[in-house]
Tab-separated table of C-alpha atoms in Angstrom:
chain	number	residue	atom	x	y	z
R	1	MET	CA	91.228	97.462	71.306
R	2	PRO	CA	92.860	99.704	73.933
R	3	ILE	CA	91.299	99.615	77.390
R	4	LEU	CA	91.646	103.344	78.040
R	5	LYS	CA	90.862	106.135	75.615
R	6	ASP	CA	93.606	108.529	74.588
R	7	PHE	CA	94.983	111.288	76.781
R	8	LYS	CA	98.338	112.992	77.163
R	9	PHE	CA	100.494	111.612	79.965
R	10	HIS	CA	102.876	113.808	81.926
R	11	SER	CA	105.304	112.895	84.683
R	12	PRO	CA	106.692	116.148	86.112
R	13	GLY	CA	109.669	116.022	88.464
R	14	SER	CA	108.688	118.967	90.643
R	15	LEU	CA	105.613	120.451	92.261
R	16	ASN	CA	105.976	123.691	90.300
R	17	ALA	CA	106.137	121.813	87.014
R	18	ALA	CA	103.039	119.841	88.018
R	19	LEU	CA	101.163	123.037	88.940
R	20	ALA	CA	102.109	124.603	85.595
R	21	LEU	CA	100.803	121.549	83.721
R	22	LEU	CA	97.654	121.554	85.832
R	23	GLU	CA	97.032	125.190	84.993
R	24	LYS	CA	97.662	124.724	81.287
R	25	ALA	CA	95.602	121.568	80.722
R	26	ARG	CA	91.957	121.952	79.706
R	27	ALA	CA	90.681	118.880	81.568
R	28	PRO	CA	93.486	117.501	83.758
R	29	LEU	CA	93.450	114.454	86.016
R	30	LEU	CA	96.044	114.032	88.752
R	31	LEU	CA	97.370	110.488	89.130
R	32	ALA	CA	98.664	109.204	92.468
R	33	GLY	CA	98.551	105.430	93.096
R	34	GLY	CA	96.016	104.913	90.305
R	35	THR	CA	93.735	102.547	92.186
R	36	PHE	CA	90.809	104.991	92.087
R	37	ALA	CA	91.710	107.196	89.135
R	38	LEU	CA	92.445	104.530	86.522
R	39	ASN	CA	89.412	102.497	87.528
R	40	TYR	CA	87.325	105.633	87.202
R	41	LEU	CA	88.578	106.154	83.642
R	42	LYS	CA	87.313	102.715	82.657
R	43	LYS	CA	83.776	103.670	83.640
R	44	VAL	CA	83.217	107.220	82.403
R	45	SER	CA	82.681	108.817	79.033
R	46	LYS	CA	83.892	112.277	80.083
R	47	TYR	CA	87.642	111.961	79.702
R	48	PRO	CA	90.625	114.030	80.830
R	49	THR	CA	92.760	115.654	78.165
R	50	ASP	CA	95.862	115.262	80.333
R	51	VAL	CA	96.852	112.820	83.066
R	52	ILE	CA	99.528	114.203	85.369
R	53	SER	CA	101.408	111.607	87.432
R	54	LEU	CA	102.755	112.832	90.769
R	55	LYS	CA	104.993	109.795	91.203
R	56	LYS	CA	108.316	111.492	90.419
R	57	ILE	CA	107.806	114.463	92.756
R	58	SER	CA	110.014	113.600	95.707
R	59	SER	CA	108.701	116.488	97.834
R	60	LEU	CA	105.339	114.695	98.049
R	61	LYS	CA	106.835	111.621	99.705
R	62	GLY	CA	107.904	110.785	103.224
R	63	ILE	CA	106.772	111.058	106.823
R	64	LYS	CA	108.404	113.636	109.070
R	65	ALA	CA	107.887	115.598	112.270
R	66	GLN	CA	106.455	119.054	111.615
R	67	GLY	CA	105.918	121.465	114.481
R	68	LYS	CA	103.694	119.734	116.990
R	69	GLY	CA	102.576	117.125	114.532
R	70	LEU	CA	103.517	114.666	111.847
R	71	TRP	CA	103.509	115.499	108.137
R	72	VAL	CA	102.686	112.647	105.785
R	73	GLY	CA	103.470	113.300	102.129
R	74	ALA	CA	100.474	112.827	99.841
R	75	MET	CA	102.351	110.275	97.729
R	76	THR	CA	103.121	108.060	100.724
R	77	ALA	CA	101.799	104.605	99.890
R	78	ILE	CA	99.453	102.946	102.352
R	79	TYR	CA	101.954	100.124	103.013
R	80	GLU	CA	104.562	102.764	103.913
R	81	LEU	CA	102.103	104.373	106.310
R	82	ILE	CA	101.429	100.995	107.967
R	83	GLY	CA	105.172	100.388	108.293
R	84	SER	CA	105.915	103.780	109.855
R	85	ARG	CA	107.104	103.592	113.465
R	86	ALA	CA	106.205	107.268	114.000
R	87	VAL	CA	102.603	106.770	112.851
R	88	CYS	CA	102.276	103.491	114.743
R	89	ASP	CA	103.446	105.065	118.032
R	90	ALA	CA	101.350	108.215	117.871
R	91	PHE	CA	98.291	107.264	115.784
R	92	PRO	CA	97.320	103.594	116.189
R	93	SER	CA	93.855	104.257	114.729
R	94	VAL	CA	95.489	105.318	111.438
R	95	ILE	CA	97.367	102.013	111.348
R	96	GLU	CA	94.172	100.082	112.133
R	97	ALA	CA	92.226	101.829	109.354
R	98	SER	CA	95.082	101.663	106.833
R	99	SER	CA	95.710	97.971	107.372
R	100	LYS	CA	92.032	97.273	106.579
R	101	LEU	CA	92.103	99.404	103.441
R	102	GLY	CA	91.466	97.267	100.354
R	103	THR	CA	93.682	94.295	99.668
R	104	THR	CA	97.460	93.770	99.874
R	105	PRO	CA	98.181	94.876	96.268
R	106	ILE	CA	95.881	97.888	96.669
R	107	ARG	CA	97.765	98.902	99.842
R	108	ASN	CA	101.024	98.477	97.897
R	109	MET	CA	99.812	100.935	95.251
R	110	ALA	CA	97.325	103.366	96.821
R	111	THR	CA	98.531	106.550	98.469
R	112	ILE	CA	97.113	108.499	101.396
R	113	GLY	CA	96.821	111.619	99.226
R	114	GLY	CA	94.906	109.771	96.525
R	115	ASN	CA	92.603	108.283	99.147
R	116	ILE	CA	91.768	111.718	100.561
R	117	ALA	CA	91.657	113.642	97.270
R	118	SER	CA	89.256	111.109	95.751
R	119	ARG	CA	86.790	112.379	98.372
R	120	PHE	CA	85.198	108.977	98.916
R	121	TYR	CA	83.825	109.592	102.395
R	122	TRP	CA	82.669	105.982	102.853
R	123	VAL	CA	86.175	104.503	103.036
R	124	ASP	CA	88.034	104.066	106.328
R	125	LEU	CA	90.581	106.859	106.514
R	126	PRO	CA	88.480	110.072	106.373
R	127	ALA	CA	86.604	109.379	109.642
R	128	VAL	CA	89.831	108.413	111.418
R	129	LEU	CA	91.742	111.449	110.203
R	130	ILE	CA	88.854	113.788	111.085
R	131	SER	CA	88.755	112.313	114.605
R	132	LEU	CA	92.456	113.156	114.959
R	133	GLY	CA	91.932	116.756	113.807
R	134	ALA	CA	94.038	116.261	110.675
R	135	SER	CA	94.514	118.978	108.104
R	136	VAL	CA	95.670	118.886	104.503
R	137	THR	CA	98.281	121.016	102.799
R	138	LEU	CA	97.321	122.208	99.330
R	139	ALA	CA	99.332	123.858	96.590
R	140	THR	CA	97.758	126.085	93.939
R	141	LYS	CA	99.151	128.619	91.494
R	142	LYS	CA	98.439	131.271	94.163
R	143	GLY	CA	100.543	129.533	96.797
R	144	LYS	CA	100.257	126.989	99.572
R	145	LYS	CA	97.634	126.707	102.267
R	146	THR	CA	96.550	124.399	105.050
R	147	VAL	CA	92.898	123.439	105.442
R	148	ALA	CA	91.189	121.295	108.093
R	149	LEU	CA	90.428	117.915	106.538
R	150	GLU	CA	86.821	118.120	107.726
R	151	LYS	CA	86.373	121.347	105.764
R	152	PHE	CA	88.302	120.041	102.747
R	153	LEU	CA	86.002	117.026	102.488
R	154	SER	CA	82.744	118.904	103.119
R	155	VAL	CA	83.340	121.934	100.875
R	156	PRO	CA	84.836	121.293	97.435
R	157	PRO	CA	88.007	123.381	97.134
R	158	GLU	CA	88.970	125.367	94.064
R	159	LYS	CA	89.352	123.182	91.020
R	160	LYS	CA	93.053	123.259	90.274
R	161	TYR	CA	95.030	122.276	93.342
R	162	ILE	CA	97.489	119.576	94.344
R	163	LEU	CA	97.138	117.942	97.739
R	164	THR	CA	100.718	117.848	98.981
R	165	GLY	CA	100.369	116.274	102.413
R	166	ILE	CA	98.380	115.490	105.529
R	167	VAL	CA	99.253	116.968	108.907
R	168	LEU	CA	98.426	114.874	111.963
R	169	PRO	CA	98.535	116.925	115.172
R	170	LYS	CA	100.147	115.113	118.069
R	171	GLY	CA	98.595	115.236	121.504
R	172	ASN	CA	95.709	112.811	121.130
R	173	SER	CA	97.216	110.099	123.261
R	174	LEU	CA	94.288	107.755	122.699
R	175	SER	CA	93.023	106.706	119.287
R	176	PHE	CA	90.957	103.707	118.267
R	177	TYR	CA	89.097	102.571	115.175
R	178	PHE	CA	86.326	99.970	114.985
R	179	ARG	CA	84.845	98.860	111.666
R	180	HIS	CA	82.198	96.498	110.360
R	181	THR	CA	81.641	94.990	106.945
R	182	LYS	CA	78.466	93.481	105.528
R	183	THR	CA	80.182	90.147	104.922
R	184	ALA	CA	82.874	88.281	106.823
R	185	GLN	CA	85.398	89.559	104.250
R	186	GLU	CA	87.712	92.098	105.877
R	187	THR	CA	88.641	93.384	102.441
R	188	ASP	CA	85.120	94.755	101.876
R	189	VAL	CA	84.511	98.471	102.223
R	190	PRO	CA	83.125	99.190	105.699
R	191	SER	CA	79.399	99.262	106.382
R	192	LEU	CA	80.132	101.282	109.517
R	193	GLY	CA	83.232	102.681	111.184
R	194	LEU	CA	83.758	104.394	114.520
R	195	ALA	CA	86.877	106.505	115.039
R	196	PHE	CA	87.672	107.712	118.553
R	197	SER	CA	90.436	109.951	119.759
R	198	ALA	CA	91.067	111.823	123.010
R	199	VAL	CA	93.716	113.350	125.180
R	200	LYS	CA	94.500	111.348	128.313
R	201	LYS	CA	96.329	112.742	131.299
R	202	GLY	CA	96.301	110.361	134.232
R	203	ARG	CA	92.651	109.415	134.692
R	204	VAL	CA	91.395	112.521	132.922
R	205	ILE	CA	90.087	112.248	129.380
R	206	SER	CA	89.476	115.397	127.364
R	207	CYS	CA	88.953	116.539	123.782
R	208	ALA	CA	87.130	113.276	122.990
R	209	ARG	CA	86.061	112.920	119.366
R	210	CYS	CA	83.729	110.182	118.150
R	211	ILE	CA	83.423	110.275	114.379
R	212	VAL	CA	81.200	107.770	112.623
R	213	ASN	CA	81.654	106.650	109.062
R	214	THR	CA	78.015	105.863	108.280
R	215	THR	CA	79.035	105.069	104.652
R	216	SER	CA	75.820	106.717	103.471
R	217	SER	CA	76.677	110.281	104.425
R	218	PHE	CA	79.618	112.497	105.260
R	219	PRO	CA	81.257	111.276	108.546
R	220	VAL	CA	79.242	112.500	111.531
R	221	ALA	CA	80.287	113.416	115.063
R	222	LEU	CA	78.539	111.862	118.073
R	223	LYS	CA	78.525	115.084	120.112
R	224	LYS	CA	76.552	113.807	123.097
R	225	VAL	CA	78.648	110.653	123.328
R	226	GLU	CA	81.780	112.803	123.200
R	227	ASP	CA	80.426	114.816	126.170
R	228	VAL	CA	79.964	111.628	128.178
R	229	PHE	CA	83.535	110.514	127.510
R	230	ASN	CA	84.841	113.973	128.432
R	231	ASN	CA	83.315	113.399	131.890
R	232	PHE	CA	85.098	110.075	132.250
R	233	SER	CA	87.231	111.256	135.183
R	234	SER	CA	84.298	112.625	137.168
R	235	GLY	CA	83.140	109.177	138.156
R	236	ASP	CA	82.044	105.896	136.710
R	237	ILE	CA	80.617	106.076	133.226
R	238	ARG	CA	77.989	103.425	132.747
R	239	MET	CA	76.955	101.944	129.437
R	240	ASP	CA	73.379	103.175	129.899
R	241	MET	CA	74.702	106.775	129.943
R	242	ILE	CA	76.460	106.182	126.632
R	243	GLU	CA	73.412	104.502	125.132
R	244	LYS	CA	71.236	107.437	126.145
R	245	ALA	CA	73.698	109.886	124.562
R	246	LEU	CA	73.897	107.713	121.450
R	247	LEU	CA	70.116	107.820	121.067
R	248	GLU	CA	70.197	111.607	121.275
R	249	ASP	CA	72.951	111.720	118.654
R	250	ALA	CA	70.977	109.304	116.526
R	251	ARG	CA	68.154	111.840	116.177
R	252	ALA	CA	70.584	114.388	114.788
R	253	THR	CA	72.529	111.997	112.600
R	254	LYS	CA	69.704	109.819	111.235
R	255	LEU	CA	71.517	106.548	111.890
R	256	ASP	CA	69.370	103.452	111.318
R	257	ASP	CA	68.716	100.793	113.984
R	258	HIS	CA	71.253	98.333	112.604
R	259	ARG	CA	74.075	100.878	112.662
R	260	LEU	CA	72.981	102.088	116.085
R	261	HIS	CA	73.233	98.554	117.415
R	262	LEU	CA	76.735	98.137	115.942
R	263	LEU	CA	77.763	101.487	117.402
R	264	ALA	CA	76.483	100.531	120.837
R	265	VAL	CA	78.553	97.341	120.659
R	266	ASP	CA	81.661	99.306	119.646
R	267	LEU	CA	81.124	101.936	122.344
R	268	GLU	CA	80.820	99.228	124.977
R	269	LYS	CA	84.151	97.789	123.771
R	270	LEU	CA	85.653	101.275	123.846
R	271	LEU	CA	84.414	101.861	127.374
R	272	GLY	CA	86.045	98.614	128.489
R	273	ILE	CA	89.352	99.633	126.894
R	274	LEU	CA	89.251	103.104	128.477
R	275	ARG	CA	88.510	101.629	131.918
R	276	GLN	CA	91.576	99.403	131.571
R	277	LYS	CA	93.784	102.250	130.369
R	278	CYS	CA	92.632	104.850	132.889
R	279	VAL	CA	92.636	102.831	136.094
Q	1	MET	CA	103.619	107.935	72.439
Q	2	LYS	CA	106.125	107.849	75.298
Q	3	LYS	CA	109.576	106.295	75.383
Q	4	VAL	CA	110.232	104.330	78.575
Q	5	ASN	CA	113.003	102.134	79.947
Q	6	ILE	CA	111.622	99.330	82.060
Q	7	GLU	CA	113.538	96.379	83.480
Q	8	ILE	CA	111.271	93.418	82.913
Q	9	ASP	CA	112.384	90.033	84.242
Q	10	SER	CA	115.995	91.264	84.599
Q	11	LYS	CA	116.137	92.582	81.036
Q	12	VAL	CA	116.029	96.324	80.329
Q	13	GLN	CA	113.480	97.057	77.623
Q	14	GLU	CA	113.364	100.312	75.693
Q	15	LEU	CA	109.755	100.650	74.706
Q	16	GLU	CA	107.547	103.160	72.984
Q	17	VAL	CA	104.100	102.973	74.569
Q	18	ARG	CA	100.816	104.833	74.112
Q	19	ASP	CA	100.265	107.496	76.800
Q	20	SER	CA	97.158	105.674	77.975
Q	21	GLU	CA	98.540	102.136	77.674
Q	22	LEU	CA	98.145	99.970	80.749
Q	23	LEU	CA	101.045	97.821	81.938
Q	24	ILE	CA	99.030	94.640	81.358
Q	25	GLU	CA	98.582	95.632	77.714
Q	26	THR	CA	102.318	96.211	77.315
Q	27	LEU	CA	103.225	92.905	78.940
Q	28	ARG	CA	100.746	90.745	77.056
Q	29	ASP	CA	100.104	92.467	73.753
Q	30	ARG	CA	103.460	94.127	73.153
Q	31	LEU	CA	105.869	91.673	74.806
Q	32	GLY	CA	103.866	88.430	74.638
Q	33	LEU	CA	104.174	87.690	78.351
Q	34	MET	CA	100.923	85.750	78.587
Q	35	GLY	CA	101.281	84.643	82.222
Q	36	THR	CA	99.809	87.990	83.235
Q	37	LYS	CA	96.077	87.613	82.690
Q	38	TYR	CA	93.221	89.901	81.732
Q	39	SER	CA	90.109	89.485	83.872
Q	40	CYS	CA	88.204	92.000	85.987
Q	41	LEU	CA	90.408	94.992	85.058
Q	42	GLU	CA	89.238	96.690	88.252
Q	43	GLY	CA	91.877	95.533	90.726
Q	44	ASP	CA	89.609	92.972	92.363
Q	45	CYS	CA	90.789	89.579	91.111
Q	46	GLY	CA	94.606	89.720	91.136
Q	47	VAL	CA	95.228	87.690	87.960
Q	48	CYS	CA	97.180	90.588	86.445
Q	49	THR	CA	99.606	90.665	89.413
Q	50	VAL	CA	103.248	91.530	88.777
Q	51	LEU	CA	106.014	92.520	91.180
Q	52	ILE	CA	107.377	96.044	91.163
Q	53	GLY	CA	110.343	96.461	93.479
Q	54	GLY	CA	109.408	93.077	94.977
Q	55	ARG	CA	105.850	94.128	95.913
Q	56	ASN	CA	102.774	92.610	94.332
Q	57	VAL	CA	100.808	95.192	92.348
Q	58	LEU	CA	98.072	95.101	89.738
Q	59	SER	CA	99.128	95.713	86.151
Q	60	CYS	CA	95.559	96.617	85.133
Q	61	LEU	CA	95.785	99.740	87.310
Q	62	ILE	CA	99.189	101.027	86.225
Q	63	LEU	CA	100.099	103.074	83.178
Q	64	SER	CA	103.170	101.788	81.327
Q	65	ALA	CA	104.322	105.368	80.818
Q	66	ASP	CA	104.389	105.703	84.610
Q	67	CYS	CA	106.751	102.691	84.922
Q	68	ASP	CA	109.812	104.378	83.448
Q	69	GLY	CA	112.822	103.211	85.458
Q	70	GLU	CA	110.957	100.477	87.355
Q	71	LYS	CA	112.035	96.868	87.899
Q	72	ILE	CA	109.187	94.506	87.093
Q	73	THR	CA	108.983	90.763	87.611
Q	74	THR	CA	106.323	88.712	85.841
Q	75	ILE	CA	105.598	85.015	86.354
Q	76	GLU	CA	107.834	84.304	83.333
Q	77	GLY	CA	110.758	85.819	85.247
Q	78	LEU	CA	110.616	83.557	88.309
Q	79	ALA	CA	112.286	80.465	86.854
Q	80	LYS	CA	116.088	80.598	86.764
Q	81	ASN	CA	118.061	78.701	84.102
Q	82	GLY	CA	114.978	76.722	83.197
Q	83	GLU	CA	114.494	75.573	86.792
Q	84	PRO	CA	111.079	76.502	88.227
Q	85	HIS	CA	111.016	78.533	91.432
Q	86	GLN	CA	110.277	76.513	94.580
Q	87	LEU	CA	106.835	78.167	94.776
Q	88	GLN	CA	106.048	76.898	91.280
Q	89	LYS	CA	107.236	73.390	92.221
Q	90	SER	CA	105.198	73.390	95.434
Q	91	PHE	CA	102.049	74.538	93.617
Q	92	ILE	CA	102.423	71.537	91.287
Q	93	GLU	CA	103.349	69.041	94.030
Q	94	LYS	CA	100.547	70.097	96.376
Q	95	GLY	CA	97.863	70.168	93.661
Q	96	ALA	CA	97.308	73.898	94.130
Q	97	ILE	CA	96.461	74.341	90.460
Q	98	GLN	CA	93.010	73.572	89.119
Q	99	CYS	CA	92.150	75.659	86.071
Q	100	GLY	CA	95.410	77.559	86.565
Q	101	PHE	CA	94.059	80.996	85.732
Q	102	CYS	CA	94.808	82.523	89.149
Q	103	THR	CA	98.113	80.661	89.610
Q	104	PRO	CA	100.579	83.272	88.272
Q	105	GLY	CA	99.046	85.975	90.480
Q	106	MET	CA	98.928	83.685	93.505
Q	107	ILE	CA	102.574	82.679	93.077
Q	108	LEU	CA	103.768	86.266	92.667
Q	109	ALA	CA	101.747	87.439	95.696
Q	110	ALA	CA	103.224	84.538	97.691
Q	111	HIS	CA	106.699	85.464	96.436
Q	112	SER	CA	106.248	89.001	97.745
Q	113	LEU	CA	105.156	87.591	101.121
Q	114	LEU	CA	108.078	85.154	101.459
Q	115	ASP	CA	110.536	87.929	100.610
Q	116	LYS	CA	109.363	89.841	103.682
Q	117	ASP	CA	108.416	86.949	105.943
Q	118	PRO	CA	110.179	83.647	105.160
Q	119	ASP	CA	108.168	81.667	107.710
Q	120	PRO	CA	104.560	82.888	107.657
Q	121	GLU	CA	101.649	81.380	109.582
Q	122	ASP	CA	98.680	80.115	107.542
Q	123	GLU	CA	96.657	83.180	108.538
Q	124	GLU	CA	99.408	85.460	107.273
Q	125	ILE	CA	99.532	83.545	103.986
Q	126	ALA	CA	95.770	83.926	103.573
Q	127	ARG	CA	95.971	87.625	104.332
Q	128	ALA	CA	98.843	88.153	101.884
Q	129	LEU	CA	96.784	86.476	99.162
Q	130	ASP	CA	93.673	88.550	99.926
Q	131	GLY	CA	93.959	90.361	96.600
Q	132	ASN	CA	93.904	87.159	94.551
Q	133	LEU	CA	90.715	85.262	93.792
Q	134	CYS	CA	90.638	81.583	92.849
Q	135	ARG	CA	87.521	80.858	90.829
Q	136	CYS	CA	87.926	77.144	91.533
Q	137	THR	CA	88.005	77.999	95.280
Q	138	GLY	CA	91.116	75.911	95.831
Q	139	TYR	CA	92.405	78.082	98.639
Q	140	VAL	CA	93.311	75.278	101.074
Q	141	LYS	CA	95.730	73.672	98.610
Q	142	ILE	CA	97.153	77.069	97.691
Q	143	ILE	CA	97.952	77.826	101.335
Q	144	ASP	CA	99.414	74.310	101.687
Q	145	ALA	CA	101.656	75.013	98.683
Q	146	VAL	CA	102.910	78.354	100.010
Q	147	ARG	CA	103.636	76.797	103.422
Q	148	ASP	CA	105.457	73.899	101.714
Q	149	ALA	CA	107.522	76.300	99.600
Q	150	SER	CA	108.461	78.405	102.616
Q	151	GLN	CA	109.601	75.315	104.544
Q	152	LYS	CA	111.658	74.025	101.604
Q	153	ILE	CA	113.225	77.416	100.909
Q	154	ASN	CA	114.134	77.779	104.587
Q	155	ARG	CA	115.627	74.269	104.697
Q	156	SER	CA	117.723	74.880	101.598
Q	157	THR	CA	118.866	78.267	102.939
Q	158	LYS	CA	119.992	76.670	106.217
Q	159	SER	CA	121.799	73.785	104.503
């Protein structure tokens, strides 16, 4: 007995052909690496009429400089992202999060576009990319547009679109990612993740962003903690100042005690790293 | 149905597959390559591992129709002229096989690792095999076998 129910498979060679198929199909499903989408099909009764693979569209692949940032094609596999010198130099937190994503074969198959478009906010990359101020480029029958990733993930976009790439703005000279899992297995999905990014000029830190992947809600920003880090150059930041700010953020973000404890541990580590880098 | 050309174990196959057919179904049920196993079908266990372009991937999460033009290696394709690959020999010599169900996936994942890194540390071997579960929990022997194979391959390359 077949594992998957019937659907029509398409493998267009261009973005326009894919958009035309997307428009025409009654219930389409876009296929990137397949690690989410094909698993999903094994568990649902509501089935797509058409599965459209994006694999043969070369314009969705590659990593290149774009304006003041880096454009990562949606069909770039996670292993390609990890192996990219350009990403490694400018966005170490993306490398950290990507190298903890799933297992080796999953990283060989999964794509960054599939990871984002699946809208699973509890995995590693969304919090990291939000902290970096990433945006996504989308193609629809009406044309192309760029949307902040934070907005893309929080407000469902129009139904028929193709995510073509992710734009990472350069300028955040500091980026870190800390994650925890419930077990000792690194391959588990995170139980908590903290993504930090900031601009560093000499001893001055600005534009600090602390985004927490709580895994139970959309990633949240630690606004008060960010304020403390933005005052890094004005004198010594002590851990008690960060803890106080974290408690204030906790009221707004409804983080539980366990996650708060893990965050405090991560923030202390972060403070130590920043002291080393800024002295 | 879709017509696809896939190079499987160095032999180009012209196949007609269902649109929704998974690669594991094509390999086992259409081509009789039984070394690729059915198990979790969710990408967790790694027993359906094959190599595409030298990288270990999961055939339970790939559509055959999406493999047109790909080069695939299954466990049946590792032996050359009837001679087992060094990884296969080392798995036997080091007792890295208990029930044997995970072995094809483990060997192919190790093959992908040794292609990129001919002399891995034990930690790197463990990490490269993180997508393959051994239900007999024989991980120590498996790592021993991969290390042994890497040393023997390196020695034979040098000589």
